[in-house]
Amino acid sequence: MSMIPDDKINEVRERASILEIVSDYVSLRKSGANYQGICPFHGEKTGSFNVNPARGIFHCFGCGVGGNAISFIMKIEGLSFPEAVKFLAKRVGVIIEERPRTATEKRQSDERELLYRINEQAAKFYRRLLLGDPAGEAGRRYLEQRGVDSATSEAYAIGYAADKWDSLTKHLEQQRVPLDLAEKLGLIKRREGGRYYDAFRNRLLFVIADMHGRPIGFGGRVLDDSLPKYINSPESPIYHKSEVLFGLNLAKHAMREKGNGIIVEGYFDHLALYQAGIKNVVATCGTALTTGHIKVLQRYASKVFTLFDGDSAGRKATLRSMELFLDERLSASVIELPSGDDPDTFLKTQGNGAFADHLAKAKPIFEFFFTELLGQYDSGTVEGKISVIEALTPRLMKIVNPIERELYIKEISRKLGVDSRQMQKKIGRSPISSADLAAPKERTKPRSNKGPEETLISLMGKYAGVIKRVRDYGAANLFSADLLPIAEAIMAQNDSETGIDWALLLEQVDSTEERSRLAGIFMDDDHLDEIDANKAFDQCRMSRDRSMLKDGDVKELKKELSRLDSDSERYWEILRKLDTLRNKKSQLL
């Protein structure tokens, strides 16, 4: 629950112009009462993303997402509700004085903030050593040899840890930094005698930042062939490896713009792509890809490409990641570079054009897996075919798109020389139906296909007279449980001096899905301009009554009737009720 007072949340929401906020992320053009652009949350070519500045809401008619300025920032920046409010508060100049925290909350918050500041001090210290200190000459020479320019070095805040045991330790002591906290961050270590020494020595330092660019850890690379090649910061209260992707702060906007991202293994792989102008790239920080990483990626991209080393370990990492992509239903393909090449060497020798060619030829990760199996087993033998099918089956079952699954089954059957019907039986799925092959219905603005309740909500937003009729008739008699609170909130706000606050209405809805649905209803009411509001109210009321009679009372009564003996009194009582309901329905037609 947020610790931010409601009046401050309201002030932030009122001051934050949704048009200005969204325009920082999306190129918008005016279209009637709304502004339209390409949705930042899913890949599309035609703009179905709408912003209604008068009502302070947004909605995408392509993917269905919608809400107000706060929910937009929550989704696009990957923030919680309180974080999004604070994010916007800084932008619009609202000072938030939160309720007094408990002693435990204050201690934890203060320690986290101090840990961030210690890492920031360490990052600045390492950066100064690299840029101008004689001790950083080795690091400067190494970057020059690797072809890293100054702009890239600055963007990554690359630093250098001197070849000394206590260089950083002494600096932190001089700054009166609690050394036990620096130890918790993995910057220094404690000897048996109690004295501290630097964890990173004679290494180039990459800053591991959170999505906002704050340093949360470091990756240190040796300047020669000694081992270990990399030392990474350990887990800490501000650094969780399973949820952090290196370079996300640099890549998130490019990933949203392109709708996809590239995942690499190493810091220099990431740097090589970034320096070549390929910005939509992230890297794992010395750990295997996790579900947490996938969930982070899904905030910014609808598709990913893996670009791991072509050696045995890299191919195993690719195949392990496939399981996660299938489980989380994230589309993934594999970029394959020539044997012996990594992104750095390939880009330097072949250039961006050649890399773009390999990107265009990237294989869907399931196809890559199948190819690997064909190389692993002798598909010319019965035993080999069975081994391949046994390995494929559990993965095929995870492919939720029936067309994609069917196409893979046909291709696998063709290459293995087996009956596709037997493959279908093996995975326990029925053959694809004609309904599966039907073209998906194009999402359109929900004008003609709104139900009577949704239309009535729209009418309430446009015509005060409809609100009065809803109040007189009884909102509970017109709306189901999901829309009734919204109707009641509209009536309550209509009674206030300020009128209806659509953004506030959305904020009161807990479900993200329901908030998005309502944003679509509220987004556009131009189609109601020429209608007779009272006649439309009557039509909505009768339509809902008919629906209730059909889907509610009658259905339940018929179900009960089927279980009764025709000699029972209840049987004839239900028949009389059904007859009454039929008469009532005929009056509504």
XYZ file of C-alpha atoms in Angstrom:
589
model
C 0.000 0.000 0.000
C 1.226 3.466 -0.840
C 2.497 5.657 1.976
C 1.745 8.761 -0.097
C -1.237 10.837 1.114
C -4.259 10.798 -1.205
C -4.276 14.581 -1.581
C -0.705 14.460 -2.913
C -1.592 11.672 -5.359
C -4.501 13.765 -6.602
C -2.277 16.831 -6.925
C 0.267 14.890 -8.982
C -2.456 13.478 -11.207
C -4.025 16.901 -11.736
C -0.718 18.604 -12.545
C 0.700 15.866 -14.774
C -0.491 16.568 -18.312
C -0.919 13.147 -19.870
C -0.226 14.611 -23.309
C 3.151 15.966 -22.176
C 3.998 12.787 -20.260
C 3.191 10.415 -23.112
C 4.867 12.681 -25.681
C 8.200 11.984 -23.995
C 7.868 8.363 -25.144
C 5.527 8.417 -28.159
C 5.323 10.656 -31.222
C 1.700 11.852 -31.253
C -0.408 13.655 -33.842
C -3.796 15.275 -33.315
C -6.839 13.355 -34.518
C -10.121 14.962 -33.519
C -10.383 15.222 -29.744
C -7.579 12.692 -29.310
C -3.914 12.333 -30.183
C -2.693 9.180 -31.922
C 0.618 7.391 -32.314
C 2.395 4.045 -32.503
C 1.815 2.055 -29.322
C 4.983 1.716 -27.191
C 3.726 -1.508 -25.633
C 3.391 -3.742 -28.673
C 4.755 -3.869 -32.197
C 2.514 -2.239 -34.786
C 2.804 -0.307 -38.036
C -0.381 1.762 -37.885
C -1.082 3.982 -34.882
C -3.825 2.588 -32.666
C -2.546 4.256 -29.483
C -4.792 7.147 -28.368
C -4.464 9.889 -25.761
C -7.445 11.958 -24.657
C -5.943 15.024 -22.919
C -9.331 16.398 -21.857
C -10.067 13.260 -19.849
C -6.447 12.539 -18.898
C -6.484 8.967 -20.183
C -4.838 6.780 -22.839
C -5.882 3.591 -24.596
C -4.478 1.372 -27.322
C -7.131 -0.192 -29.546
C -4.523 -2.668 -30.765
C -3.312 -4.368 -27.575
C -6.037 -3.084 -25.236
C -3.784 -1.424 -22.653
C -5.093 1.800 -21.111
C -5.202 4.008 -18.056
C -4.114 7.427 -16.817
C -0.745 9.201 -16.540
C 0.283 7.248 -13.451
C -0.538 3.847 -14.927
C 1.250 4.834 -18.157
C 4.461 5.579 -16.226
C 4.045 2.386 -14.202
C 3.966 0.294 -17.359
C 6.505 2.096 -19.505
C 9.111 2.559 -16.737
C 8.358 -0.704 -14.941
C 7.532 1.059 -11.668
C 5.202 0.343 -8.772
C 2.340 2.749 -8.061
C 4.197 4.729 -5.338
C 7.334 4.868 -7.491
C 5.346 6.176 -10.467
C 3.694 8.863 -8.323
C 7.089 10.004 -7.014
C 8.516 9.903 -10.551
C 5.776 12.248 -11.772
C 5.892 14.374 -8.618
C 9.501 15.334 -9.334
C 8.568 16.265 -12.873
C 5.598 18.476 -11.983
C 7.082 20.005 -8.826
C 4.911 18.362 -6.185
C 6.670 17.863 -2.849
C 5.570 14.624 -1.234
C 5.807 14.374 2.528
C 5.021 10.774 3.257
C 3.459 9.536 6.474
C 5.890 8.849 9.300
C 7.615 5.540 8.669
C 8.101 2.881 11.280
C 11.564 2.515 12.757
C 12.140 -0.646 10.700
C 10.949 0.981 7.460
C 13.141 4.025 8.068
C 16.202 1.917 8.851
C 15.748 -0.232 5.737
C 15.050 2.762 3.493
C 17.979 4.754 4.866
C 20.331 1.808 4.433
C 19.222 1.226 0.831
C 19.743 4.892 0.019
C 23.182 4.799 1.632
C 24.084 1.675 -0.359
C 23.189 3.501 -3.569
C 25.360 6.461 -2.540
C 28.318 4.217 -1.670
C 28.128 2.593 -5.107
C 27.889 6.027 -6.714
C 31.018 7.129 -4.822
C 32.849 3.979 -5.887
C 31.792 4.468 -9.531
C 33.080 8.063 -9.502
C 36.328 6.948 -7.859
C 36.972 4.228 -10.450
C 36.030 6.625 -13.243
C 38.508 9.270 -12.038
C 41.264 6.664 -11.886
C 40.610 5.644 -15.480
C 40.385 9.152 -16.897
C 43.289 10.970 -15.280
C 45.204 9.083 -12.639
C 48.622 7.608 -13.556
C 47.420 4.340 -11.990
C 44.715 4.140 -14.676
C 47.122 4.152 -17.622
C 46.792 0.386 -18.076
C 43.019 0.700 -18.325
C 43.197 3.566 -20.809
C 45.637 1.594 -22.959
C 43.400 -1.481 -22.889
C 40.312 0.469 -24.009
C 42.302 2.031 -26.840
C 43.424 -1.412 -27.980
C 39.813 -2.610 -27.935
C 38.704 0.386 -30.008
C 36.421 1.848 -27.338
C 35.878 5.540 -28.003
C 35.466 8.212 -25.331
C 31.725 8.664 -25.936
C 31.068 4.975 -25.340
C 33.338 4.964 -22.293
C 31.348 7.893 -20.913
C 27.969 6.306 -21.655
C 28.986 3.164 -19.770
C 30.777 5.131 -16.990
C 33.667 2.674 -17.377
C 36.203 2.855 -14.573
C 39.415 1.232 -13.483
C 40.465 -0.458 -10.237
C 44.170 0.122 -9.547
C 46.597 -2.724 -8.966
C 46.620 -2.036 -5.212
C 45.148 -3.799 -2.218
C 43.570 -0.819 -0.507
C 43.028 1.940 -3.064
C 39.224 2.069 -2.761
C 39.268 1.128 0.925
C 41.358 4.175 1.831
C 39.131 6.424 -0.286
C 35.981 5.163 1.464
C 37.599 5.635 4.869
C 38.448 9.222 3.976
C 34.821 9.775 2.943
C 33.719 8.256 6.284
C 31.744 5.536 4.543
C 30.657 2.671 6.845
C 32.979 -0.104 5.678
C 30.587 -2.829 6.772
C 28.090 -1.530 4.192
C 30.777 -1.340 1.509
C 31.530 -4.976 2.348
C 27.828 -5.829 1.996
C 28.011 -4.421 -1.547
C 31.070 -6.568 -2.351
C 33.327 -3.564 -2.912
C 35.740 -4.569 -0.174
C 36.444 -7.715 1.821
C 37.554 -8.346 5.403
C 40.735 -10.164 6.354
C 40.873 -12.539 9.321
C 42.591 -9.846 11.340
C 39.684 -7.480 10.751
C 41.278 -5.144 8.184
C 39.630 -4.543 4.817
C 41.025 -4.834 1.287
C 39.685 -4.037 -2.200
C 37.653 -6.709 -3.983
C 38.446 -5.284 -7.450
C 42.120 -4.850 -8.345
C 43.809 -4.239 -11.707
C 40.522 -4.599 -13.547
C 38.436 -2.561 -15.947
C 35.163 -1.773 -14.199
C 31.716 -1.834 -15.853
C 28.920 -0.229 -13.844
C 25.850 -2.442 -13.446
C 22.939 0.003 -13.206
C 19.256 -0.333 -12.498
C 16.682 0.738 -15.097
C 17.040 4.351 -13.935
C 20.827 4.360 -14.284
C 21.740 4.156 -10.583
C 24.826 1.975 -9.880
C 23.854 -1.227 -8.081
C 26.936 -3.343 -8.811
C 30.119 -3.744 -10.844
C 31.644 -6.164 -13.298
C 35.453 -6.234 -13.285
C 37.431 -7.561 -16.269
C 41.100 -8.481 -16.223
C 43.401 -6.825 -18.738
C 45.190 -10.020 -19.693
C 44.371 -13.731 -19.976
C 44.474 -14.489 -16.261
C 41.490 -16.100 -14.542
C 38.844 -15.446 -13.522
C 38.274 -13.177 -16.491
C 35.349 -11.443 -14.763
C 34.475 -10.755 -11.144
C 30.956 -9.489 -10.510
C 29.457 -7.864 -7.449
C 27.596 -10.293 -5.181
C 23.897 -10.110 -4.388
C 23.003 -7.254 -2.076
C 19.871 -5.461 -0.848
C 19.959 -3.340 -4.033
C 21.301 -5.893 -6.534
C 19.476 -9.088 -7.471
C 21.178 -10.834 -10.382
C 18.121 -12.813 -11.442
C 16.191 -9.589 -12.115
C 18.905 -7.282 -13.494
C 20.021 -7.014 -17.111
C 23.175 -5.075 -17.893
C 22.586 -2.042 -20.101
C 18.807 -1.952 -19.672
C 18.966 1.736 -18.761
C 20.702 2.378 -22.099
C 18.483 0.071 -24.130
C 14.924 0.458 -22.849
C 13.842 3.281 -25.160
C 15.358 1.639 -28.253
C 13.707 -1.672 -27.326
C 10.307 -0.015 -27.094
C 10.846 1.813 -30.354
C 11.846 -1.334 -32.260
C 9.586 -3.707 -30.352
C 12.452 -6.145 -29.808
C 15.710 -6.583 -27.936
C 18.981 -8.484 -28.329
C 20.401 -10.504 -25.435
C 24.164 -11.063 -25.267
C 26.369 -12.715 -22.659
C 29.239 -10.310 -22.014
C 29.912 -6.677 -21.260
C 32.131 -6.218 -24.304
C 29.557 -7.931 -26.530
C 27.074 -5.345 -25.323
C 29.548 -2.501 -25.762
C 30.443 -3.547 -29.321
C 26.814 -3.471 -30.436
C 26.102 -0.201 -28.648
C 29.137 1.505 -30.162
C 28.017 0.277 -33.597
C 24.712 2.098 -33.108
C 22.693 -0.986 -32.119
C 21.074 0.270 -28.921
C 18.350 -2.300 -28.202
C 20.731 -4.716 -26.473
C 21.057 -6.075 -22.928
C 23.387 -8.599 -21.306
C 23.197 -11.067 -18.467
C 25.568 -10.276 -15.590
C 27.581 -13.439 -15.182
C 24.495 -15.587 -14.671
C 22.141 -17.687 -16.760
C 18.962 -16.135 -18.106
C 16.104 -16.394 -15.585
C 12.336 -16.021 -15.501
C 12.910 -12.698 -13.756
C 14.966 -11.499 -16.720
C 12.229 -12.573 -19.135
C 9.581 -10.656 -17.195
C 11.757 -7.528 -17.291
C 12.219 -7.915 -21.053
C 8.470 -8.271 -21.595
C 7.976 -4.748 -20.261
C 9.920 -3.351 -23.183
C 9.806 -5.819 -26.091
C 7.433 -8.302 -27.701
C 10.281 -10.272 -29.279
C 13.917 -10.997 -28.400
C 17.004 -12.263 -30.183
C 19.686 -14.258 -28.404
C 23.295 -13.681 -29.429
C 25.364 -16.081 -27.367
C 28.771 -17.551 -28.164
C 28.775 -20.257 -30.836
C 30.769 -22.672 -28.656
C 29.274 -25.551 -26.724
C 28.569 -23.476 -23.619
C 26.892 -20.753 -25.659
C 24.668 -23.213 -27.503
C 23.670 -24.836 -24.217
C 22.802 -21.395 -22.836
C 20.631 -20.757 -25.895
C 18.765 -24.029 -25.453
C 18.262 -23.418 -21.722
C 16.795 -20.013 -22.504
C 14.336 -21.593 -24.951
C 12.490 -23.269 -22.078
C 11.994 -19.886 -20.397
C 10.808 -18.200 -23.579
C 8.271 -20.962 -24.210
C 7.055 -20.899 -20.605
C 6.661 -17.117 -20.605
C 5.298 -17.020 -24.196
C 7.900 -14.549 -25.407
C 8.832 -14.831 -29.081
C 12.568 -15.520 -29.478
C 14.995 -16.097 -32.328
C 18.692 -16.977 -32.459
C 21.330 -14.874 -34.220
C 24.179 -17.092 -35.379
C 27.582 -15.616 -36.183
C 30.373 -17.488 -37.971
C 32.340 -19.918 -35.822
C 35.064 -18.154 -33.843
C 33.402 -14.740 -34.050
C 31.827 -12.771 -31.228
C 29.880 -9.506 -31.765
C 32.996 -7.407 -31.168
C 35.238 -9.177 -33.705
C 32.435 -9.631 -36.227
C 31.408 -5.964 -36.266
C 35.015 -4.800 -36.546
C 35.821 -7.084 -39.464
C 32.460 -7.363 -41.267
C 30.571 -4.202 -40.314
C 26.971 -3.316 -39.518
C 25.587 -4.403 -42.876
C 26.786 -7.967 -42.427
C 25.404 -8.017 -38.893
C 22.028 -6.817 -40.191
C 22.041 -9.732 -42.651
C 22.595 -12.232 -39.836
C 19.885 -10.553 -37.784
C 17.447 -10.890 -40.693
C 18.325 -14.601 -40.979
C 17.861 -15.299 -37.262
C 16.141 -18.644 -36.669
C 13.156 -18.998 -34.353
C 14.586 -20.585 -31.228
C 12.451 -23.729 -31.574
C 13.738 -24.238 -35.107
C 17.280 -23.777 -33.776
C 16.573 -26.472 -31.157
C 15.278 -28.880 -33.802
C 18.376 -28.321 -35.951
C 20.584 -29.020 -32.920
C 18.738 -32.289 -32.280
C 19.222 -33.383 -35.887
C 22.946 -32.877 -35.428
C 22.940 -34.718 -32.122
C 21.004 -37.826 -33.180
C 21.069 -39.976 -36.306
C 17.645 -39.219 -37.728
C 18.186 -41.909 -40.364
C 17.584 -44.593 -37.734
C 14.429 -45.491 -35.844
C 16.215 -44.917 -32.523
C 17.380 -41.494 -33.649
C 13.911 -40.461 -34.818
C 12.395 -41.537 -31.498
C 15.052 -39.635 -29.520
C 14.376 -36.458 -31.507
C 10.608 -36.780 -31.105
C 10.904 -37.474 -27.362
C 13.006 -34.330 -26.930
C 10.660 -32.210 -29.048
C 7.320 -33.326 -27.623
C 7.301 -31.480 -24.264
C 8.500 -28.304 -25.984
C 5.923 -28.576 -28.782
C 3.193 -28.788 -26.138
C 4.277 -25.371 -24.817
C 3.683 -23.623 -28.153
C 0.287 -22.017 -27.615
C -0.273 -20.684 -31.136
C -2.073 -23.558 -32.904
C -0.967 -22.486 -36.384
C 2.679 -22.230 -35.354
C 2.470 -25.605 -33.606
C 0.849 -27.262 -36.636
C 3.469 -25.873 -39.016
C 6.279 -27.169 -36.822
C 4.646 -30.593 -36.625
C 4.394 -30.777 -40.414
C 8.007 -29.668 -40.905
C 9.324 -32.057 -38.237
C 7.292 -34.913 -39.729
C 8.610 -34.152 -43.198
C 12.261 -34.057 -42.130
C 11.988 -37.167 -39.981
C 9.855 -39.050 -42.485
C 7.049 -39.814 -40.052
C 3.262 -39.439 -40.255
C 2.185 -36.011 -38.985
C -0.998 -37.577 -37.561
C 1.146 -39.761 -35.343
C 3.045 -36.667 -34.221
C -0.283 -35.037 -33.380
C -1.248 -38.032 -31.279
C 2.143 -37.991 -29.575
C 1.743 -34.452 -28.293
C -1.882 -35.031 -27.366
C -3.255 -32.240 -29.514
C -5.995 -32.517 -32.095
C -5.275 -31.421 -35.682
C -5.715 -27.741 -36.428
C -9.309 -26.778 -37.229
C -10.682 -24.402 -39.842
C -11.504 -22.011 -36.994
C -7.827 -21.906 -36.044
C -6.958 -20.922 -39.619
C -9.532 -18.135 -39.805
C -7.979 -14.698 -40.055
C -7.973 -12.963 -36.667
C -10.543 -10.231 -36.340
C -8.947 -6.825 -36.550
C -9.239 -4.834 -33.348
C -11.257 -1.721 -33.881
C -12.467 1.040 -31.662
C -15.263 -0.489 -29.575
C -18.029 1.665 -30.966
C -20.486 -0.719 -32.570
C -19.693 -3.739 -30.378
C -20.131 -2.143 -26.966
C -22.620 -3.911 -24.756
C -25.601 -1.999 -23.353
C -23.848 -1.405 -20.027
C -20.690 -0.025 -21.658
C -22.786 2.222 -23.906
C -24.734 3.441 -20.900
C -21.480 4.329 -19.101
C -20.439 6.346 -22.160
C -23.810 8.120 -22.175
C -23.443 8.990 -18.490
C -20.107 10.613 -19.253
C -21.588 12.826 -21.958
C -25.120 13.627 -20.840
C -26.071 14.775 -17.339
C -29.696 13.852 -18.088
C -28.725 10.191 -18.464
C -27.043 10.279 -15.056
C -30.330 11.495 -13.544
C -32.282 8.701 -15.244
C -29.765 6.095 -14.033
C -30.153 7.454 -10.494
C -33.955 7.382 -10.732
C -34.076 3.884 -12.220
C -31.434 2.556 -9.818
C -27.871 1.878 -10.943
C -28.013 -1.601 -9.379
C -30.883 -2.439 -11.761
C -28.817 -1.409 -14.786
C -25.236 -2.529 -14.146
C -23.527 -5.781 -13.256
C -21.083 -6.018 -10.352
C -17.997 -5.006 -12.369
C -19.447 -1.755 -13.767
C -21.747 -0.776 -10.894
C -18.959 0.918 -8.819
C -17.963 2.965 -11.889
C -21.532 4.097 -12.494
C -21.883 5.041 -8.821
C -18.574 6.946 -8.938
C -19.729 8.886 -12.018
C -22.936 9.850 -10.215
C -21.006 10.907 -7.107
C -18.480 12.961 -9.086
C -21.235 14.559 -11.159
C -22.640 15.978 -7.914
C -19.320 17.630 -7.088
C -18.293 21.108 -8.209
C -15.371 19.859 -10.299
C -17.377 17.369 -12.340
C -16.224 13.949 -13.563
C -12.513 13.153 -13.228
C -11.978 10.267 -15.671
C -8.367 9.673 -14.662
C -9.436 9.349 -11.021
C -12.143 6.878 -11.979
C -9.537 4.657 -13.630
C -7.251 4.949 -10.620
C -9.990 3.493 -8.419
C -10.016 0.276 -10.478
C -7.671 -2.396 -9.075
C -7.504 -4.699 -12.096
C -5.118 -3.659 -14.886
C -7.276 -5.493 -17.428
C -10.472 -3.781 -16.266
C -8.727 -0.380 -16.190
C -7.624 -0.867 -19.799
C -11.138 -1.934 -20.849
C -12.693 1.107 -19.223
C -10.118 3.407 -20.810
C -11.338 2.150 -24.169
C -14.936 2.980 -23.201
C -14.031 6.452 -21.931
C -11.597 7.306 -24.724
C -13.956 8.525 -27.414
C -17.593 9.597 -27.296
C -17.807 11.582 -30.534
C -20.123 8.905 -31.918
C -22.721 9.945 -29.309
C -22.964 13.554 -30.547
C -25.982 13.142 -32.803
C -28.049 10.651 -30.840
C -31.165 11.138 -28.712
C -29.808 10.496 -25.208
C -33.173 9.553 -23.669
C -33.990 7.139 -26.477
C -30.510 5.632 -26.229
C -31.001 5.169 -22.469
C -34.272 3.321 -23.050
C -32.660 1.093 -25.688
C -29.756 0.240 -23.380
C -32.119 -0.515 -20.503
C -34.333 -2.795 -22.589
C -31.354 -4.496 -24.209
C -29.890 -5.301 -20.827
C -33.250 -6.522 -19.511
C -33.595 -8.839 -22.489
C -30.071 -10.115 -21.937
C -30.745 -10.761 -18.273
C -33.957 -12.587 -19.056
C -32.187 -14.757 -21.605
C -28.973 -15.417 -19.796
C -30.023 -15.202 -16.180
C -33.421 -16.178 -14.809
C -34.610 -18.317 -17.695
C -31.415 -20.338 -17.901
C -31.413 -21.129 -14.200
C -35.089 -21.993 -14.120
C -34.772 -24.324 -17.096
C -31.838 -26.044 -15.458
C -33.863 -26.617 -12.298
C -36.894 -27.739 -14.302
C -34.855 -30.485 -16.001
C -34.109 -32.030 -12.619
C -37.724 -32.112 -11.338
C -40.501 -34.665 -11.611
C -43.476 -33.403 -13.645
C -45.795 -34.445 -10.794
C -44.148 -32.073 -8.299
C -45.662 -28.726 -7.316
C -42.324 -26.958 -7.929
C -42.312 -28.204 -11.548
C -45.594 -26.418 -12.309
C -44.522 -23.349 -10.346
C -41.429 -23.009 -12.559
C -43.520 -23.448 -15.696
C -45.744 -20.565 -14.569
C -42.651 -18.397 -13.893
C -41.196 -19.177 -17.312
C -44.473 -18.213 -18.919
C -44.461 -14.898 -17.016
C -40.868 -14.193 -18.061
C -41.663 -14.962 -21.690
C -44.529 -12.486 -21.586
C -42.276 -9.872 -20.032
C -39.627 -10.477 -22.671
C -42.162 -10.139 -25.469
C -43.124 -6.720 -24.107
C -39.475 -5.645 -24.366
C -39.166 -6.648 -28.008
